[in-house]
Coordinates of C-alpha atoms and ligand atoms in Angstrom, one line a residue:
X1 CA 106.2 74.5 63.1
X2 CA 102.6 73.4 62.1
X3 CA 100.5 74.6 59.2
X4 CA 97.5 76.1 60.3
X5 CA 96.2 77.8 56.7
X6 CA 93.8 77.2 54.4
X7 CA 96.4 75.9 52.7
X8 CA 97.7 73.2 54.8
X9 CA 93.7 72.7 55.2
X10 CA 93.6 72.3 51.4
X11 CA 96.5 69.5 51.8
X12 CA 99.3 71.6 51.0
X13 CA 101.9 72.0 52.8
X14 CA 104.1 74.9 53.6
X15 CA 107.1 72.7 53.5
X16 CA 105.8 71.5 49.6
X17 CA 106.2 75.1 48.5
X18 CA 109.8 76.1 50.1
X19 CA 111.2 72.9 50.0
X20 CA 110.0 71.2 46.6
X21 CA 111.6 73.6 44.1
X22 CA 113.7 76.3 43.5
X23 CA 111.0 78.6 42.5
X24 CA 109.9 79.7 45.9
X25 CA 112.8 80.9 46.7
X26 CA 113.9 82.3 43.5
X27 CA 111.3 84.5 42.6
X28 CA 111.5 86.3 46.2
X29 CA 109.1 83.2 48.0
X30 CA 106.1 84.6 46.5
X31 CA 103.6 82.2 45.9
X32 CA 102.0 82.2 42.4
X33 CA 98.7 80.6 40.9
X34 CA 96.5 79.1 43.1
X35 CA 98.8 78.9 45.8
X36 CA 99.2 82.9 45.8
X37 CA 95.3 82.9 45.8
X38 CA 94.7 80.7 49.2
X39 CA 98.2 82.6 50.7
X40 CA 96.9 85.9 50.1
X41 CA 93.5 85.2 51.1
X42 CA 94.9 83.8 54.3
X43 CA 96.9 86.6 54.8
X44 CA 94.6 89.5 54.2
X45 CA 92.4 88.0 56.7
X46 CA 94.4 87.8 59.2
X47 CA 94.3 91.0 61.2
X48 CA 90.9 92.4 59.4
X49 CA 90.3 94.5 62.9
X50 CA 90.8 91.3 65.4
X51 CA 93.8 89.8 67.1
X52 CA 96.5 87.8 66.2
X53 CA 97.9 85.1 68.3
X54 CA 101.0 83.7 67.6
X55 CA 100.9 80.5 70.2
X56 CA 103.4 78.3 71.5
X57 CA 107.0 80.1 70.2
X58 CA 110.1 80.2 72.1
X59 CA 109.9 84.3 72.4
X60 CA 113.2 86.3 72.6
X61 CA 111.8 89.4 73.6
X62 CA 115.0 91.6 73.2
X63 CA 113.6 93.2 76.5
X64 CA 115.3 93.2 79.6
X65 CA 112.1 92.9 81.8
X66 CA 110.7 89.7 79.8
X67 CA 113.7 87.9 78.8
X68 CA 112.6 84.8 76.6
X69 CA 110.5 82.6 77.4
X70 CA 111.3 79.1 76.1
X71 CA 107.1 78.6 75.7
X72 CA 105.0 81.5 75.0
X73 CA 102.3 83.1 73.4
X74 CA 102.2 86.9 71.7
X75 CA 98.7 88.0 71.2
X76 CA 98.5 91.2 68.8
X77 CA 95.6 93.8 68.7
X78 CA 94.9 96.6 66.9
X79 CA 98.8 96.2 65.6
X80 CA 100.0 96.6 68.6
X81 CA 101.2 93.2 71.0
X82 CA 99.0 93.4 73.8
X83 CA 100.2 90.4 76.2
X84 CA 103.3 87.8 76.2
X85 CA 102.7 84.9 78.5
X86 CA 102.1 80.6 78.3
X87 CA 98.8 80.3 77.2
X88 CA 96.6 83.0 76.3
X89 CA 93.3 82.6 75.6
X90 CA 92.1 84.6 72.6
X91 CA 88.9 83.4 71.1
X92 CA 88.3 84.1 67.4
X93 CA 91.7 85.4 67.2
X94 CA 94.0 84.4 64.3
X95 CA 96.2 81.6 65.2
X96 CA 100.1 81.8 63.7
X97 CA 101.4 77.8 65.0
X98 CA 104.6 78.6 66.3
X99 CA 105.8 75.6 68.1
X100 CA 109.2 74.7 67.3
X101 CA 110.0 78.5 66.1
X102 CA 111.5 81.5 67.4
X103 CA 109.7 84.7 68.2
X104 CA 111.4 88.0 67.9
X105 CA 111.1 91.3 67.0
X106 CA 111.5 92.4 63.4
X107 CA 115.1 93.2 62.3
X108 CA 116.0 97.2 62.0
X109 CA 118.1 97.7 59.1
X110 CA 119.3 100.8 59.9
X111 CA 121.0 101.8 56.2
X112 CA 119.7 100.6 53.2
X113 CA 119.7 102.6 49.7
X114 CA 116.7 100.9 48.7
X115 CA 116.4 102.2 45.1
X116 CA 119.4 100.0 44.1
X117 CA 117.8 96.8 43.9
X118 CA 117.3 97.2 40.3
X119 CA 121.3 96.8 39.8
X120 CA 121.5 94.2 42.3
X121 CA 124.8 91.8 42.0
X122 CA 126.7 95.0 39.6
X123 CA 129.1 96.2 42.0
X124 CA 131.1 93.4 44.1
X125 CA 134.1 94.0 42.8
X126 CA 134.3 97.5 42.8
X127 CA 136.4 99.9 44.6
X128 CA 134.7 103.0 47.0
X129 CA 136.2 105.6 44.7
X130 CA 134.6 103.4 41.5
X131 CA 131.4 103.0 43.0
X132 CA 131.5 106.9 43.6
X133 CA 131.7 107.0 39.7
X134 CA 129.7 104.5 38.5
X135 CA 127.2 104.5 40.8
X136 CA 126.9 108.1 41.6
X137 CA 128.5 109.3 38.4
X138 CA 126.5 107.2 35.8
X139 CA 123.8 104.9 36.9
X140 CA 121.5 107.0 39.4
X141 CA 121.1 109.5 36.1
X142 CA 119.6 107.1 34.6
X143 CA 117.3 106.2 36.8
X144 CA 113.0 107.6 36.0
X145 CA 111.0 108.5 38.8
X146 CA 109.2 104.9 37.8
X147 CA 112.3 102.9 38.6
X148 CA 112.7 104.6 41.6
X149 CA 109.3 102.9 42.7
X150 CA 110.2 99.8 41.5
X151 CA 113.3 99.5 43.2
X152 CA 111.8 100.8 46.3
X153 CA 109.1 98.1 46.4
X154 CA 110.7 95.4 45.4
X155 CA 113.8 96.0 47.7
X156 CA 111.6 96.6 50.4
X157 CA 109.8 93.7 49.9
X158 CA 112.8 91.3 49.9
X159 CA 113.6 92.8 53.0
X160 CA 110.4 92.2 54.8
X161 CA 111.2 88.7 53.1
X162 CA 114.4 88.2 55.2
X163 CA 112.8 89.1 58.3
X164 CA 113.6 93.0 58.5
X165 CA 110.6 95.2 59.3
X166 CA 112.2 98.5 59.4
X167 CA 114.6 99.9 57.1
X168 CA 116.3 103.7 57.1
X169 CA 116.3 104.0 53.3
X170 CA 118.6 106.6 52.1
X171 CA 117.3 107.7 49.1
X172 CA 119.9 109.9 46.8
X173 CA 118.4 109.8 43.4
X174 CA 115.6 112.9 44.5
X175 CA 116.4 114.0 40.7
X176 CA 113.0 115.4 40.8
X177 CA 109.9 115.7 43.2
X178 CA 109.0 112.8 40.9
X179 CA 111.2 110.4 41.6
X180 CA 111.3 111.3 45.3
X181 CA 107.4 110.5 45.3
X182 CA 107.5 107.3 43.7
X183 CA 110.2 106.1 46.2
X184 CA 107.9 106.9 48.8
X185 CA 105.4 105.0 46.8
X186 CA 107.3 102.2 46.4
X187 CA 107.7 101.6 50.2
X188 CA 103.8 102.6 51.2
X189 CA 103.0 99.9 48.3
X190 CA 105.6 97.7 50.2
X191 CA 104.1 98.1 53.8
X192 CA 107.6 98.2 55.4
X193 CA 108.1 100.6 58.5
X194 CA 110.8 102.8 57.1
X195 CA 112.8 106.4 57.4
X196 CA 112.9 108.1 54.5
X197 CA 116.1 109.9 54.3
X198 CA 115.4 112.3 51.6
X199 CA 118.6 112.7 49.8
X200 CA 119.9 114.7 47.3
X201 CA 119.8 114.1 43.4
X202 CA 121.7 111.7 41.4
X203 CA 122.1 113.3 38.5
X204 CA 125.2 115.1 39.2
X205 CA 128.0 113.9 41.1
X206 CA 130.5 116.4 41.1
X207 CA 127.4 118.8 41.8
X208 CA 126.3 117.5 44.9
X209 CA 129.0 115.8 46.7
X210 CA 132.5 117.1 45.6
X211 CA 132.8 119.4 48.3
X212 CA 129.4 120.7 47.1
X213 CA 128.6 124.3 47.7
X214 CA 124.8 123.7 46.7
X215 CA 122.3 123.1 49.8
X216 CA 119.9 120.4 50.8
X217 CA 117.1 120.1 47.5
X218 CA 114.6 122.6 49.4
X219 CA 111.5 119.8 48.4
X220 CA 112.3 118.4 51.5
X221 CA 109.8 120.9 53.4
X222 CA 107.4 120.1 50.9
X223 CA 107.6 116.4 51.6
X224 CA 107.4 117.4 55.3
X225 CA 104.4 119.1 54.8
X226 CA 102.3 116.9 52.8
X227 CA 103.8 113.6 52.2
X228 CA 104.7 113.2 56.2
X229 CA 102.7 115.1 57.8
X230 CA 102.0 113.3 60.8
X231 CA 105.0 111.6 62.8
X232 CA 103.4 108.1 63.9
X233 CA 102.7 106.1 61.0
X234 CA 104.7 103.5 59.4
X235 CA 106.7 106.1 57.7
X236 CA 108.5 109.1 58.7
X237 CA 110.9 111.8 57.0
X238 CA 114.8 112.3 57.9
X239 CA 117.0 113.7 55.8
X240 CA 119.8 112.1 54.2
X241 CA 122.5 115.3 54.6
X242 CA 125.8 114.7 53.0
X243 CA 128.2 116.4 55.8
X244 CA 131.4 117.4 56.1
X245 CA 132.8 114.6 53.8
X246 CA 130.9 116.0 50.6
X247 CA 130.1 119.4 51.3
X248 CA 131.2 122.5 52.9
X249 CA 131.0 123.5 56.3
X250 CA 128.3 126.2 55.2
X251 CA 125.9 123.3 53.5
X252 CA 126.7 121.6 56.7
X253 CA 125.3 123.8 58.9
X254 CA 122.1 124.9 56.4
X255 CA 121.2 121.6 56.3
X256 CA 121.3 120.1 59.8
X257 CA 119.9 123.2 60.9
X258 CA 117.0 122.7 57.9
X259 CA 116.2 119.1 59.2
X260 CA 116.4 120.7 62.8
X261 CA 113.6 123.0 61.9
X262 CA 111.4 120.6 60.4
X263 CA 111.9 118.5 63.6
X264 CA 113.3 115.6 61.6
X265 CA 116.9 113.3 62.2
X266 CA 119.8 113.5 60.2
X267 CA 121.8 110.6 58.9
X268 CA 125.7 111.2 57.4
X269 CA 128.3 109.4 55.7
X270 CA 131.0 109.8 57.0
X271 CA 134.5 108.7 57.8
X272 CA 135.0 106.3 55.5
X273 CA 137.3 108.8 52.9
X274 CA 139.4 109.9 56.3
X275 CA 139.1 111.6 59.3
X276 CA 138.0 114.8 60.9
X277 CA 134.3 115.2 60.1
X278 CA 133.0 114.8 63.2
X279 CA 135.6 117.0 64.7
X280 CA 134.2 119.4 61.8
X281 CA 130.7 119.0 63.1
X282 CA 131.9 120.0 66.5
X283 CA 133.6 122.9 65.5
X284 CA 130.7 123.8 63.8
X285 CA 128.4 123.5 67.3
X286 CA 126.7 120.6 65.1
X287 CA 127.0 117.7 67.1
X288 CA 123.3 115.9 69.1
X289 CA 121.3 113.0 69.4
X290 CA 119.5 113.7 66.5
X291 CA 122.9 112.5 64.0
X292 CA 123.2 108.9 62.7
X293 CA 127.0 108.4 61.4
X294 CA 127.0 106.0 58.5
X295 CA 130.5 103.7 58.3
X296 CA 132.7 106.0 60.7
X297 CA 135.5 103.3 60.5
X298 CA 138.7 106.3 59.6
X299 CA 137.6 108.2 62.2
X300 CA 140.0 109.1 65.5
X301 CA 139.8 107.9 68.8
X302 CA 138.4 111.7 70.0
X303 CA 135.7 111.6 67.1
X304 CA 134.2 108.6 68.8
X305 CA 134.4 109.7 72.0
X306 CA 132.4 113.1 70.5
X307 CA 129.6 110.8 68.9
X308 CA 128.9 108.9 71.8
X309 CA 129.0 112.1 74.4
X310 CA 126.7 114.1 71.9
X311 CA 124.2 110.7 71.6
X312 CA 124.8 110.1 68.3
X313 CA 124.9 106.6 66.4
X314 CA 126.4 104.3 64.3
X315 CA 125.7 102.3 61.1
X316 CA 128.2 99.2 60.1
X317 CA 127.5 98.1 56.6
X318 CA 130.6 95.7 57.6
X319 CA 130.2 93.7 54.2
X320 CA 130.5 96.9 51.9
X321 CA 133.0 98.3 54.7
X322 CA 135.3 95.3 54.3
X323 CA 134.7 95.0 50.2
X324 CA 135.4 98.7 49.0
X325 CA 138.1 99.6 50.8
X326 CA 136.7 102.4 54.0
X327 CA 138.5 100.8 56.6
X328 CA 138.0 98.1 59.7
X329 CA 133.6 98.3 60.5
X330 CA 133.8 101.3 63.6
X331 CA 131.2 99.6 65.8
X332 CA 133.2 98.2 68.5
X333 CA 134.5 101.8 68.8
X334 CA 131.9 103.4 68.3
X335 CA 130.2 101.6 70.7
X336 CA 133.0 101.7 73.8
X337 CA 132.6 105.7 73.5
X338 CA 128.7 105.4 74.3
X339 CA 127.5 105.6 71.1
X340 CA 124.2 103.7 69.5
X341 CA 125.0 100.6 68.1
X342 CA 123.4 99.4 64.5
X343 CA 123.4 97.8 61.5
X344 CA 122.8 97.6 57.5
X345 CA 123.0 96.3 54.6
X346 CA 124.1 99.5 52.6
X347 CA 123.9 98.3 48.4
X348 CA 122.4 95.1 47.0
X349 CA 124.8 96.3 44.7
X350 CA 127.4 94.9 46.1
X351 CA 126.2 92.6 49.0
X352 CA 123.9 90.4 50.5
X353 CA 120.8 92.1 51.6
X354 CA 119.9 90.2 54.8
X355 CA 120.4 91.2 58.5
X356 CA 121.6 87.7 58.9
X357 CA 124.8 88.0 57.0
X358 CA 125.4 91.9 57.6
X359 CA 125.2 91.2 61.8
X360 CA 126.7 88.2 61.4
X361 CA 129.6 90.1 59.8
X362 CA 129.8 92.9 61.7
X363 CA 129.6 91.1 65.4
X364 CA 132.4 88.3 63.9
X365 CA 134.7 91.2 63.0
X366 CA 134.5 93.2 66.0
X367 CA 135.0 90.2 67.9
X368 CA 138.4 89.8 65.5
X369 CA 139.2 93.1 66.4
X370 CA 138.7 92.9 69.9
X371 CA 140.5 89.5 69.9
X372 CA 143.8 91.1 68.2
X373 CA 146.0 92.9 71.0
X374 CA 145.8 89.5 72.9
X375 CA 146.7 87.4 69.5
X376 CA 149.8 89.7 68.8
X377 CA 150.8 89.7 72.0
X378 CA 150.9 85.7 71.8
X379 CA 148.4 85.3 74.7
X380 CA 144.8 83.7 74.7
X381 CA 142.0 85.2 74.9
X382 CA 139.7 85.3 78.2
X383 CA 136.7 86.0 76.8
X384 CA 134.2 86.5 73.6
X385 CA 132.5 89.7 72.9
X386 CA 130.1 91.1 72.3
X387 CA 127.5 88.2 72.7
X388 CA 125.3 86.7 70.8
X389 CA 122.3 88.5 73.0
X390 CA 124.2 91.6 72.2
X391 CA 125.0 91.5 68.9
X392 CA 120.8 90.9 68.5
X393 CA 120.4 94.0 70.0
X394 CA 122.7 95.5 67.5
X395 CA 119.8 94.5 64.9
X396 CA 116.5 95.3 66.7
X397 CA 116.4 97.6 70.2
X398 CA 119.7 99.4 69.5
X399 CA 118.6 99.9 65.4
X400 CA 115.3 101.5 66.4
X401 CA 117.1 104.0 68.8
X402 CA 119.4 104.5 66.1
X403 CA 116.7 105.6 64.0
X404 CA 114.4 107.3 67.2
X405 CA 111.8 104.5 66.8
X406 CA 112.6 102.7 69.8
X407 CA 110.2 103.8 71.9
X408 CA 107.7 102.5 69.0
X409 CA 109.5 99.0 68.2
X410 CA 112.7 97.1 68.8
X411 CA 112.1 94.9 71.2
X412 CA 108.8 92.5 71.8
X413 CA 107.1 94.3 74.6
X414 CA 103.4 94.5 75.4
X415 CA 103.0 98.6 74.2
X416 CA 104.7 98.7 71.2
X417 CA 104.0 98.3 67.9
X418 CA 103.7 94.4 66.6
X419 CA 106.8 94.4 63.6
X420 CA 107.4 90.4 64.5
X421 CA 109.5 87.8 63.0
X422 CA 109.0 84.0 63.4
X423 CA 111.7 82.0 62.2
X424 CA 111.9 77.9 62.2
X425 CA 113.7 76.3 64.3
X426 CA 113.3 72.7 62.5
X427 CA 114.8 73.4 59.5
X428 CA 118.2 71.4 58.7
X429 CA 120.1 74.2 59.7
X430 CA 118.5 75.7 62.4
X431 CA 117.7 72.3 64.6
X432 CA 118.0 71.4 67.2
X433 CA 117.5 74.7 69.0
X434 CA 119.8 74.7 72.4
X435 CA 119.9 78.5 72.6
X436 CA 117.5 80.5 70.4
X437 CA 119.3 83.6 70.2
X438 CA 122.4 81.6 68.9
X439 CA 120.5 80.3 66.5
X440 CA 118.7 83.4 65.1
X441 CA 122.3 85.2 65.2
X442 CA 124.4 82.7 63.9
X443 CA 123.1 79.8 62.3
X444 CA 119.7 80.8 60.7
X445 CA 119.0 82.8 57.4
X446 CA 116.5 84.2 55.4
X447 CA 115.2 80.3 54.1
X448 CA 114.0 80.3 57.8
X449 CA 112.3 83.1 58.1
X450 CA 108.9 81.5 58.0
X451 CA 106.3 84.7 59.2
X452 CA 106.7 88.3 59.7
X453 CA 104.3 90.8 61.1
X454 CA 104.4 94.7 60.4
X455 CA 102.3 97.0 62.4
X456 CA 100.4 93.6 63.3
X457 CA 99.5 93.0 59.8
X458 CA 100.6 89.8 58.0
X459 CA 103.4 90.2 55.3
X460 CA 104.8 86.7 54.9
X461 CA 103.2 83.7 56.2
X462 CA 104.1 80.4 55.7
X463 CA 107.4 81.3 53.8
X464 CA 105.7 83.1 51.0
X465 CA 105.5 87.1 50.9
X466 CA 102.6 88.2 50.1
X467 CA 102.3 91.8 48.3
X468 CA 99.1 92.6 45.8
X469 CA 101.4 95.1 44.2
X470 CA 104.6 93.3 44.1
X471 CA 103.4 89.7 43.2
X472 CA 104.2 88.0 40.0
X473 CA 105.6 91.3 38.6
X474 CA 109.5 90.5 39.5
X475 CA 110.0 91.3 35.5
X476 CA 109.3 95.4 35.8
X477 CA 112.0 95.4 38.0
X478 CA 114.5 93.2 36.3
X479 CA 113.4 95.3 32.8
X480 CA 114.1 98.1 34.7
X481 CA 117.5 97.7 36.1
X482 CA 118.5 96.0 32.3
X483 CA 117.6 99.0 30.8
X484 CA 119.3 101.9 33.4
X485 CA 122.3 99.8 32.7
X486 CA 122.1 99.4 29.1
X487 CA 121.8 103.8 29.2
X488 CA 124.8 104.5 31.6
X489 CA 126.9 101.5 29.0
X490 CA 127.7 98.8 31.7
Ligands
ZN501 ZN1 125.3 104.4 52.2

């Protein structure tokens, strides 16, 4: 796609800062110098109370009624998309080039413990029951409320990086009202669209989730009250309960009845030690809409077929799923008993932290699971599912119903909310473009991920991020996560 920025007016050209060295993409694709000046400045300006007109993309519009549209333009106003057709005509808007990129909505990553990316890359050889320890045992006490911002911001800022707009970050170091305020810092500093699942402490393992007999940290109607207090901007409350699997059946019920007075959705981990805690949340007249099972993949055939009668969802992390030992990812059955389908990324921790590898996983193993009963009984199979088209739903439309956004974002539809991510179709391994949804779900990556749009403001452009707070500071973060694991001795 074409360069329309000051800086390709300057005679710079976008491909001269991804492609000429490594630093662009090391350092998270911020620009720095002069180049960060021009990018920023081109940025900032971009939506200052007009329209934005991203022209000439092929739009996948995840939208049943719209389709894609091999040529279109989306025009943006007031953060909200307005109009996708050929050819709109939008003076004084902001122009986004997008010919010879693909148009669609910003990925949902539907479970993310965000704070982690301070101890990214410590974990990929761990075991569930060692990152239980470790993890949850040793490092999150370590963490101050300030490296709770950091890791919020800068995760979240990666993530807008690789193309995902909205994250559900499940936040379980609240060690104090400190920490849980700088987390929420960290993503308003950020400008993701994000849950936050308030969580329980991390300074206590065998505390708060042996079986723990303690309830839900009580701050959370503070946080309702005066940190969310309305429930339409970019971020809104859930809480992060820790269920049957970690608790007892009379924490289980205080909490989700807690969250269900504050009007707020729950999301669980659960069914990844064994089965029977969704059966336990029936039994306990529990089960609704408002639940969001994270991992599910030991669960029994009936559990599934009670999430997906009661509404609930599901979140695969299928790269942590597969590494730490939980089981098979559940969404294929999960999904065949009527349950919402979605995605995340889980732990930089451990693994990657783009929606392009974790949907990539995920889809490519339920395929392999679905492909199975005809490989063992020596026969061929007929067909492939699910498809590309639907494993893209998986990661936008089907994530934001997962996290009751959908109505909001999801999908590119004149109404919603403009969270937009334009990825380039001419890069070497991305062209040519024959089918634009293959290529967003199983070829490209976050080196293509050229603009993205949150709430119709401009957060990368270009392939650079741009983030006031964020940029050229990389090094609080990486002294940060050096010195939580020089306290807990790893
Ligand atoms: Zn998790």
């Amino acid at each position: 796609m074409a360069d329309d920025t000051d800086a390709s007016k300057a005679g710079v050209s976008r491909r001269s800062y991804l492609k000429a060295g490594a630093a662009g993409l090391a350092s998270l694709s911020f620009a720095s110098g002069a180049a960060a000046g021009r990018e920023a400045e081109a940025a900032g300006t971009a939506n200052a109370g007009g329209a934005t007109l991203i022209r000439d993309g092929t739009v996948v519009t995840v939208d049943p009624d719209h389709g894609v549209y091999d040529t279109a333009d989306v025009l943006v106003r007031g953060g909200e998309i307005r109009r996708i057709e050929p050819n709109i005509a939008a003076p004084g808007a902001d122009v986004i080039d997008a010919s010879g990129a693909i148009v669609v909505p910003g990925f949902v990553n539907a479970h993310l413990h965000t704070w982690e990316s301070g101890v990214r890359g410590v974990a990929g050889n761990w075991t569930f029951m060692e990152y239980l320890e470790k993890m949850l045992g040793n490092i999150s006490s370590h963490y101050r409320p300030e490296d709770a911002y950091l890791g919020n911001l800068f995760g979240a800022v990666q993530q807008l990086n690789a193309g995902t707009t909205t994250i559900l970050d499940w936040f379980h170091i609240a060690n104090t009202p400190d920490h849980t305020d700088r987390a929420i810092d960290g993503l308003q500093d950020a400008g993701v669209r994000a849950l936050f699942t308030h969580g329980p402490p991390g300074d206590n393992s065998a505390k708060w989730w042996e079986n723990s007999s303690v309830p839900h940290p009580d701050d959370i109607r503070r946080l309702a009250r005066e940190r969310f207090p309305s429930d339409d901007g970019l971020l809104t409350l859930a809480m992060g309960a820790r269920g049957p699997d970690y608790s007892t059946d009379e924490v289980t019920r205080h909490d989700i009845e807690l969250a269900r007075e504050l009007g707020i959705p729950v999301s669980i981990h659960i069914g990844s030690l064994g089965p029977g805690g969704v059966a336990t949340l029936d039994d306990l007249d529990l089960l609704g809409s408002d639940l969001n099972y994270v991992h599910a993949n030991r669960l029994t055939d009936e559990e599934f077929r009670l999430m997906g009668a009661s509404g609930g969802s599901i979140s695969t992390t299928a790269e942590v799923e597969l590494q730490m030992g939980m089981g098979m990812p559940a969404i294929g059955d999960a999904v065949d008993a009527g349950a919402t389908p979605s995605v995340g990324v889980d732990i930089v921790s451990n693994v990657s932290d783009d929606l392009f590898t974790q949907l990539r996983t995920a889809v490519q193993v339920e395929r392999g699971l679905r492909n199975q009963p005809a490989v063992e009984r020596g026969e061929q199979i007929q067909d492939v599912t699910p498809t590309a088209h639907r494993a893209l739903e998986y990661a936008t439309i089907e994530g934001a119903r997962a996290l009751g956004l959908a109505d909001r974002i999801g999908s590119l539809t004149p109404g919603k909310r403009a969270d937009i991510t334009i990825i380039d179709g001419e890069d070497l391994n991305t062209a040519p473009v024959h089918d634009p949804v293959e290529t967003v779900v199983f070829q490209a990556g976050v080196e293509n991920v050229d603009t993205v749009l949150v709430d119709g403001t401009v957060v990368k452009r270009n392939g650079l991020v741009h983030n006031a707070t964020a940029q050229n500071h990389l090094d609080r973060l990486e002294q940060s996560g050096r010195r939580i694991l020089r306290e807990a001795g790893l």
